[in-house]
CSV table of C-alpha atoms and ligand atoms in Angstrom, one decimal:
chain,number,residue,atom,x,y,z
A,1,MET,CA,-1.7,16.5,34.7
A,2,ARG,CA,-0.6,15.1,31.4
A,3,LEU,CA,-2.3,17.1,29.1
A,4,ALA,CA,-2.4,20.0,31.0
A,5,GLY,CA,-2.5,22.9,27.7
A,6,LYS,CA,-2.9,20.6,25.6
A,7,CYS,CA,-6.9,20.8,22.9
A,8,ALA,CA,-8.5,17.4,21.5
A,9,LEU,CA,-10.9,16.8,19.4
A,10,VAL,CA,-12.7,13.2,20.4
A,11,THR,CA,-15.0,12.1,17.5
A,12,GLY,CA,-18.0,10.4,18.8
A,13,SER,CA,-17.9,12.0,22.1
A,14,SER,CA,-21.4,11.4,23.4
A,15,SER,CA,-21.4,8.4,24.4
A,16,GLY,CA,-19.9,4.7,25.1
A,17,ILE,CA,-15.0,4.7,24.6
A,18,GLY,CA,-15.5,8.6,22.9
A,19,ARG,CA,-17.2,10.2,26.1
A,20,ALA,CA,-14.9,8.6,28.4
A,21,ILE,CA,-12.0,9.2,26.5
A,22,ALA,CA,-13.2,12.9,26.2
A,23,GLN,CA,-13.4,12.9,30.2
A,24,ALA,CA,-10.1,11.4,30.6
A,25,PHE,CA,-8.7,14.2,28.6
A,26,ALA,CA,-10.1,16.7,30.6
A,27,ARG,CA,-9.3,15.2,33.9
A,28,GLU,CA,-6.0,15.1,32.3
A,29,GLY,CA,-6.1,19.0,31.9
A,30,ALA,CA,-6.9,19.6,28.2
A,31,ASP,CA,-9.4,21.3,26.4
A,32,VAL,CA,-12.2,18.9,23.9
A,33,VAL,CA,-14.3,19.3,21.1
A,34,VAL,CA,-17.0,16.9,22.1
A,35,HIS,CA,-18.4,15.6,18.4
A,36,TYR,CA,-21.5,14.1,18.1
A,37,ASP,CA,-23.7,13.2,14.9
A,38,ARG,CA,-27.5,12.5,16.4
A,39,GLU,CA,-27.2,12.9,20.1
A,40,LYS,CA,-27.1,16.4,20.4
A,41,ASP,CA,-28.5,15.7,24.4
A,42,GLU,CA,-26.2,13.6,25.4
A,43,ALA,CA,-23.3,15.8,23.9
A,44,ASP,CA,-24.5,18.4,25.6
A,45,GLU,CA,-24.5,16.2,29.0
A,46,VAL,CA,-20.4,15.7,28.2
A,47,VAL,CA,-19.6,19.5,27.4
A,48,VAL,CA,-21.0,20.1,31.4
A,49,GLU,CA,-18.9,17.8,32.6
A,50,LEU,CA,-16.4,18.5,31.0
A,51,ASP,CA,-16.5,22.5,32.1
A,52,LYS,CA,-17.2,21.3,36.0
A,53,LEU,CA,-13.6,20.0,35.6
A,54,GLY,CA,-12.7,23.4,34.4
A,55,ARG,CA,-11.9,23.1,31.1
A,56,ARG,CA,-12.9,24.3,27.5
A,57,ALA,CA,-15.3,22.4,26.1
A,58,THR,CA,-18.0,22.4,22.9
A,59,ALA,CA,-20.3,20.5,21.5
A,60,ILE,CA,-19.8,20.1,17.2
A,61,GLN,CA,-22.2,18.1,15.2
A,62,ALA,CA,-20.6,16.9,11.8
A,63,ASP,CA,-21.6,13.6,9.9
A,64,VAL,CA,-18.5,12.7,9.7
A,65,GLY,CA,-19.3,10.0,6.8
A,66,VAL,CA,-19.4,12.8,4.6
A,67,THR,CA,-15.9,14.5,4.0
A,68,ALA,CA,-16.8,18.0,3.3
A,69,GLU,CA,-18.2,17.3,6.9
A,70,ALA,CA,-15.4,15.4,8.5
A,71,GLN,CA,-13.4,18.4,6.8
A,72,ARG,CA,-15.2,21.1,8.3
A,73,LEU,CA,-15.4,19.3,11.8
A,74,VAL,CA,-11.6,19.9,12.1
A,75,GLY,CA,-11.7,23.4,10.9
A,76,ASP,CA,-14.5,24.4,13.6
A,77,ALA,CA,-12.7,22.5,16.1
A,78,ILE,CA,-9.5,24.4,15.5
A,79,LYS,CA,-11.7,27.6,15.4
A,80,ALA,CA,-13.4,26.8,18.8
A,81,LEU,CA,-9.9,25.8,20.7
A,82,GLY,CA,-7.1,28.2,18.7
A,83,HIS,CA,-5.2,24.6,18.0
A,84,LEU,CA,-5.9,21.2,18.3
A,85,ASP,CA,-3.3,18.7,19.4
A,86,ILE,CA,-5.1,16.0,19.3
A,87,LEU,CA,-7.1,14.2,17.0
A,88,VAL,CA,-8.9,10.8,18.0
A,89,ASN,CA,-11.0,9.3,15.4
A,90,ASN,CA,-13.6,7.1,17.4
A,91,ALA,CA,-17.1,7.7,15.7
A,92,GLY,CA,-17.7,4.3,13.8
A,93,VAL,CA,-20.8,2.2,13.1
A,94,GLU,CA,-21.5,-1.2,12.8
A,95,VAL,CA,-24.1,-3.4,10.9
A,96,ARG,CA,-24.5,-7.1,10.9
A,97,GLY,CA,-25.3,-9.2,7.9
A,98,PRO,CA,-24.6,-11.7,5.8
A,99,PHE,CA,-21.4,-10.4,3.0
A,100,VAL,CA,-24.0,-11.5,0.6
A,101,ASP,CA,-26.6,-9.2,1.0
A,102,VAL,CA,-24.6,-6.4,1.8
A,103,THR,CA,-25.5,-3.3,-0.5
A,104,GLU,CA,-23.5,-0.5,-1.8
A,105,GLU,CA,-25.7,1.8,0.5
A,106,LEU,CA,-24.7,-0.7,3.8
A,107,TYR,CA,-21.3,-0.5,2.1
A,108,ASP,CA,-21.1,2.7,2.1
A,109,PHE,CA,-22.6,3.9,5.5
A,110,VAL,CA,-20.1,1.6,7.3
A,111,LEU,CA,-16.7,1.9,5.2
A,112,GLY,CA,-17.5,6.4,5.2
A,113,VAL,CA,-17.7,6.8,8.7
A,114,ASN,CA,-15.7,4.7,9.8
A,115,LEU,CA,-12.4,4.4,7.8
A,116,LYS,CA,-12.9,7.4,5.2
A,117,GLY,CA,-14.3,9.8,8.1
A,118,ALA,CA,-11.2,8.9,10.0
A,119,PHE,CA,-9.3,9.4,7.1
A,120,PHE,CA,-9.9,12.8,6.2
A,121,ALA,CA,-10.8,14.1,9.4
A,122,ALA,CA,-6.8,12.6,10.0
A,123,GLN,CA,-5.6,14.4,6.4
A,124,ALA,CA,-7.3,17.5,8.0
A,125,ALA,CA,-6.1,17.8,11.5
A,126,ALA,CA,-2.2,16.4,10.0
A,127,ARG,CA,-1.9,19.8,7.8
A,128,HIS,CA,-2.5,21.7,11.1
A,129,MET,CA,-0.5,19.8,12.8
A,130,ILE,CA,2.5,20.0,10.6
A,131,GLU,CA,2.0,23.8,10.3
A,132,ARG,CA,2.7,23.5,14.7
A,133,GLY,CA,5.3,21.4,14.6
A,134,GLY,CA,3.7,18.1,16.5
A,135,GLY,CA,0.5,16.1,17.3
A,136,ARG,CA,-1.6,13.3,17.9
A,137,ILE,CA,-3.6,10.9,15.8
A,138,ILE,CA,-5.0,8.1,17.5
A,139,ASN,CA,-7.7,5.9,15.6
A,140,ILE,CA,-10.5,3.6,17.8
A,141,THR,CA,-10.2,1.0,16.0
A,142,SER,CA,-10.6,-2.9,16.7
A,143,ILE,CA,-9.7,-6.4,17.5
A,144,HIS,CA,-11.6,-6.3,14.2
A,145,GLU,CA,-8.8,-4.6,12.5
A,146,ASP,CA,-7.4,-7.8,12.8
A,147,VAL,CA,-9.3,-10.7,13.8
A,148,ALA,CA,-11.7,-11.8,11.5
A,149,PHE,CA,-15.7,-11.3,12.4
A,150,LEU,CA,-18.6,-12.9,11.5
A,151,GLU,CA,-21.5,-11.6,9.4
A,152,PHE,CA,-19.3,-8.0,9.8
A,153,ALA,CA,-17.5,-7.7,6.7
A,154,THR,CA,-18.4,-4.1,6.4
A,155,TYR,CA,-16.6,-3.7,10.0
A,156,ALA,CA,-13.9,-5.6,9.8
A,157,ALA,CA,-13.0,-4.2,6.1
A,158,SER,CA,-13.7,-0.6,7.4
A,159,LYS,CA,-11.3,-1.4,10.4
A,160,GLY,CA,-9.0,-3.4,8.6
A,161,GLY,CA,-8.4,-0.1,6.3
A,162,MET,CA,-8.0,2.0,9.4
A,163,ARG,CA,-4.8,0.1,10.3
A,164,MET,CA,-2.9,0.0,7.2
A,165,PHE,CA,-4.3,3.6,6.6
A,166,MET,CA,-2.9,4.3,10.3
A,167,ARG,CA,0.7,2.4,9.6
A,168,ALA,CA,1.0,4.1,5.9
A,169,VAL,CA,0.9,7.6,7.1
A,170,CYS,CA,3.0,7.1,10.7
A,171,GLN,CA,5.9,7.7,8.5
A,172,GLU,CA,4.7,10.4,6.4
A,173,LEU,CA,3.7,12.2,9.6
A,174,ALA,CA,6.5,11.0,12.0
A,175,PRO,CA,9.4,13.7,10.7
A,176,HIS,CA,6.9,15.9,11.8
A,177,GLY,CA,6.7,15.2,15.2
A,178,ILE,CA,3.2,13.7,15.2
A,179,THR,CA,2.4,10.2,16.3
A,180,VAL,CA,-0.3,8.3,14.8
A,181,ASN,CA,-1.6,4.5,16.8
A,182,ASP,CA,-4.4,2.8,16.8
A,183,ILE,CA,-5.8,1.3,19.8
A,184,ALA,CA,-7.8,-1.7,19.2
A,185,PRO,CA,-10.8,-2.2,21.9
A,186,GLY,CA,-12.6,-5.8,22.2
A,187,ALA,CA,-16.2,-6.5,23.7
A,188,ILE,CA,-16.4,-3.3,26.1
A,189,ALA,CA,-19.8,-2.1,27.6
A,190,THR,CA,-20.9,0.5,25.5
A,191,PRO,CA,-24.4,1.5,23.9
A,192,ILE,CA,-22.7,-0.6,20.8
A,193,ASN,CA,-22.7,-3.8,22.6
A,194,LYS,CA,-26.3,-3.4,24.1
A,195,ARG,CA,-27.8,-6.2,22.8
A,196,THR,CA,-25.3,-8.7,24.2
A,197,LEU,CA,-25.6,-6.6,27.5
A,198,GLY,CA,-29.7,-7.2,27.6
A,199,ASP,CA,-29.3,-11.0,26.8
A,200,GLY,CA,-27.7,-13.3,29.4
A,201,ASN,CA,-27.1,-16.3,27.0
A,202,LEU,CA,-25.0,-14.0,24.4
A,203,LEU,CA,-23.4,-12.5,27.3
A,204,GLN,CA,-22.2,-15.7,28.8
A,205,GLU,CA,-21.2,-16.8,25.6
A,206,LEU,CA,-19.2,-13.7,24.6
A,207,GLN,CA,-17.3,-13.6,27.9
A,208,SER,CA,-16.5,-17.7,27.7
A,209,VAL,CA,-14.2,-16.3,24.6
A,210,ILE,CA,-12.1,-13.3,26.8
A,211,PRO,CA,-9.7,-14.6,28.8
A,212,ALA,CA,-10.2,-12.0,31.4
A,213,GLY,CA,-14.0,-13.2,31.6
A,214,ARG,CA,-15.3,-10.3,31.4
A,215,LEU,CA,-15.9,-7.2,29.3
A,216,GLY,CA,-14.0,-3.7,29.4
A,217,GLU,CA,-14.7,-0.7,30.8
A,218,PRO,CA,-14.5,2.3,28.5
A,219,GLU,CA,-12.4,4.0,30.7
A,220,GLU,CA,-9.9,0.9,30.2
A,221,VAL,CA,-9.6,2.1,26.6
A,222,ALA,CA,-9.0,6.0,27.7
A,223,ALA,CA,-6.5,5.5,29.7
A,224,VAL,CA,-4.6,4.0,26.8
A,225,ALA,CA,-5.2,7.0,24.5
A,226,VAL,CA,-4.1,9.5,27.4
A,227,PHE,CA,-1.2,7.8,27.2
A,228,LEU,CA,-0.8,7.9,23.9
A,229,ALA,CA,-1.9,11.5,23.7
A,230,SER,CA,0.9,12.7,26.2
A,231,ASP,CA,3.9,14.2,25.8
A,232,GLU,CA,5.2,10.2,27.2
A,233,ALA,CA,4.3,8.7,24.2
A,234,ALA,CA,6.3,11.0,21.8
A,235,TYR,CA,8.3,7.7,20.5
A,236,VAL,CA,5.5,5.7,20.0
A,237,THR,CA,4.1,5.5,17.0
A,238,GLY,CA,2.9,3.2,14.2
A,239,SER,CA,1.4,0.6,16.5
A,240,THR,CA,-1.6,-1.1,17.3
A,241,TYR,CA,-2.6,-1.1,21.1
A,242,CYS,CA,-5.3,-3.9,22.2
A,243,VAL,CA,-7.4,-3.3,25.1
A,244,ASP,CA,-9.4,-6.7,24.9
A,245,GLY,CA,-8.6,-8.7,28.2
A,246,GLY,CA,-7.1,-11.2,25.8
A,247,MET,CA,-9.8,-12.0,23.5
A,248,SER,CA,-7.6,-11.4,20.3
A,249,ARG,CA,-5.5,-14.3,21.8
A,250,TRP,CA,-8.3,-16.4,22.6
A,251,ASN,CA,-7.9,-20.1,21.5
A,252,LYS,CA,-10.0,-23.2,22.9
A,253,GLY,CA,-7.1,-25.5,22.3
A,254,LEU,CA,-8.7,-28.2,20.4
B,1,BGC,C1,-17.5,-4.5,18.5
B,1,BGC,C2,-18.3,-5.2,19.1
B,1,BGC,C3,-17.8,-6.9,20.1
B,1,BGC,C4,-16.0,-6.5,19.6
B,1,BGC,C5,-15.7,-7.9,19.7
B,1,BGC,C6,-16.2,-4.7,19.0
B,1,BGC,O1,-15.2,-3.4,17.7
B,1,BGC,O2,-17.9,-3.3,18.3
B,1,BGC,O3,-19.6,-5.2,18.8
B,1,BGC,O4,-18.3,-7.0,20.6
B,1,BGC,O5,-15.7,-5.6,18.5
B,1,BGC,O6,-16.1,-8.5,19.3
């Protein structure tokens, strides 16, 4: 087992990619805090699954878009598990709409959860990891940390921000044995893509811009997270790993 004895907090792990990461971590021997905002029942289900794998698991609620809550979440996770080796900033939201219609409220919602929440959770975790002499911070971003996304200006801004905050802090944390990396998923079959998955034409259109010809599975993202969280990845920091079936490299060649 590659994560035996490690303690992890995975934000937004009641469903989708976060849930798959929590499960993969537990299968590799980690104890896990399952964070959720509104999906209590789903989070409790994940805890039961992790318990069955013989791991310590607990669900903690927080709105990570509120800085004090993101900080409290990290503190509660440390209390629940005893310490923290791995933070996965996975919680994320996206709202589509034309740039000219974006309100301050929408901006604060998307940037708050995706960027500010990840930033301050990472800061709280880093303070603890510095004292412990090591750790892993993994942001689940999106290929849209780099690739433009039509009518998703807030989302793209938040993910681009995560990319540069990862690159900036990796320098400060490397001397403490803490690595910071991003995983940039493309289109993955999760609830965030519910609308596309339920519409045959949209789905076909999406598949046509993915060289691999299909959506990814959450487990395919989780496999990279396990590697980045493991001792094997001690020298890997400051990078983004795309898990996108080639989507970010797609070009029709007209
Ligand atoms: C978004 C999905 C989208 C995918 C590829 C992800 O970050 O959450 O809605 O399908 O990027 O564009």
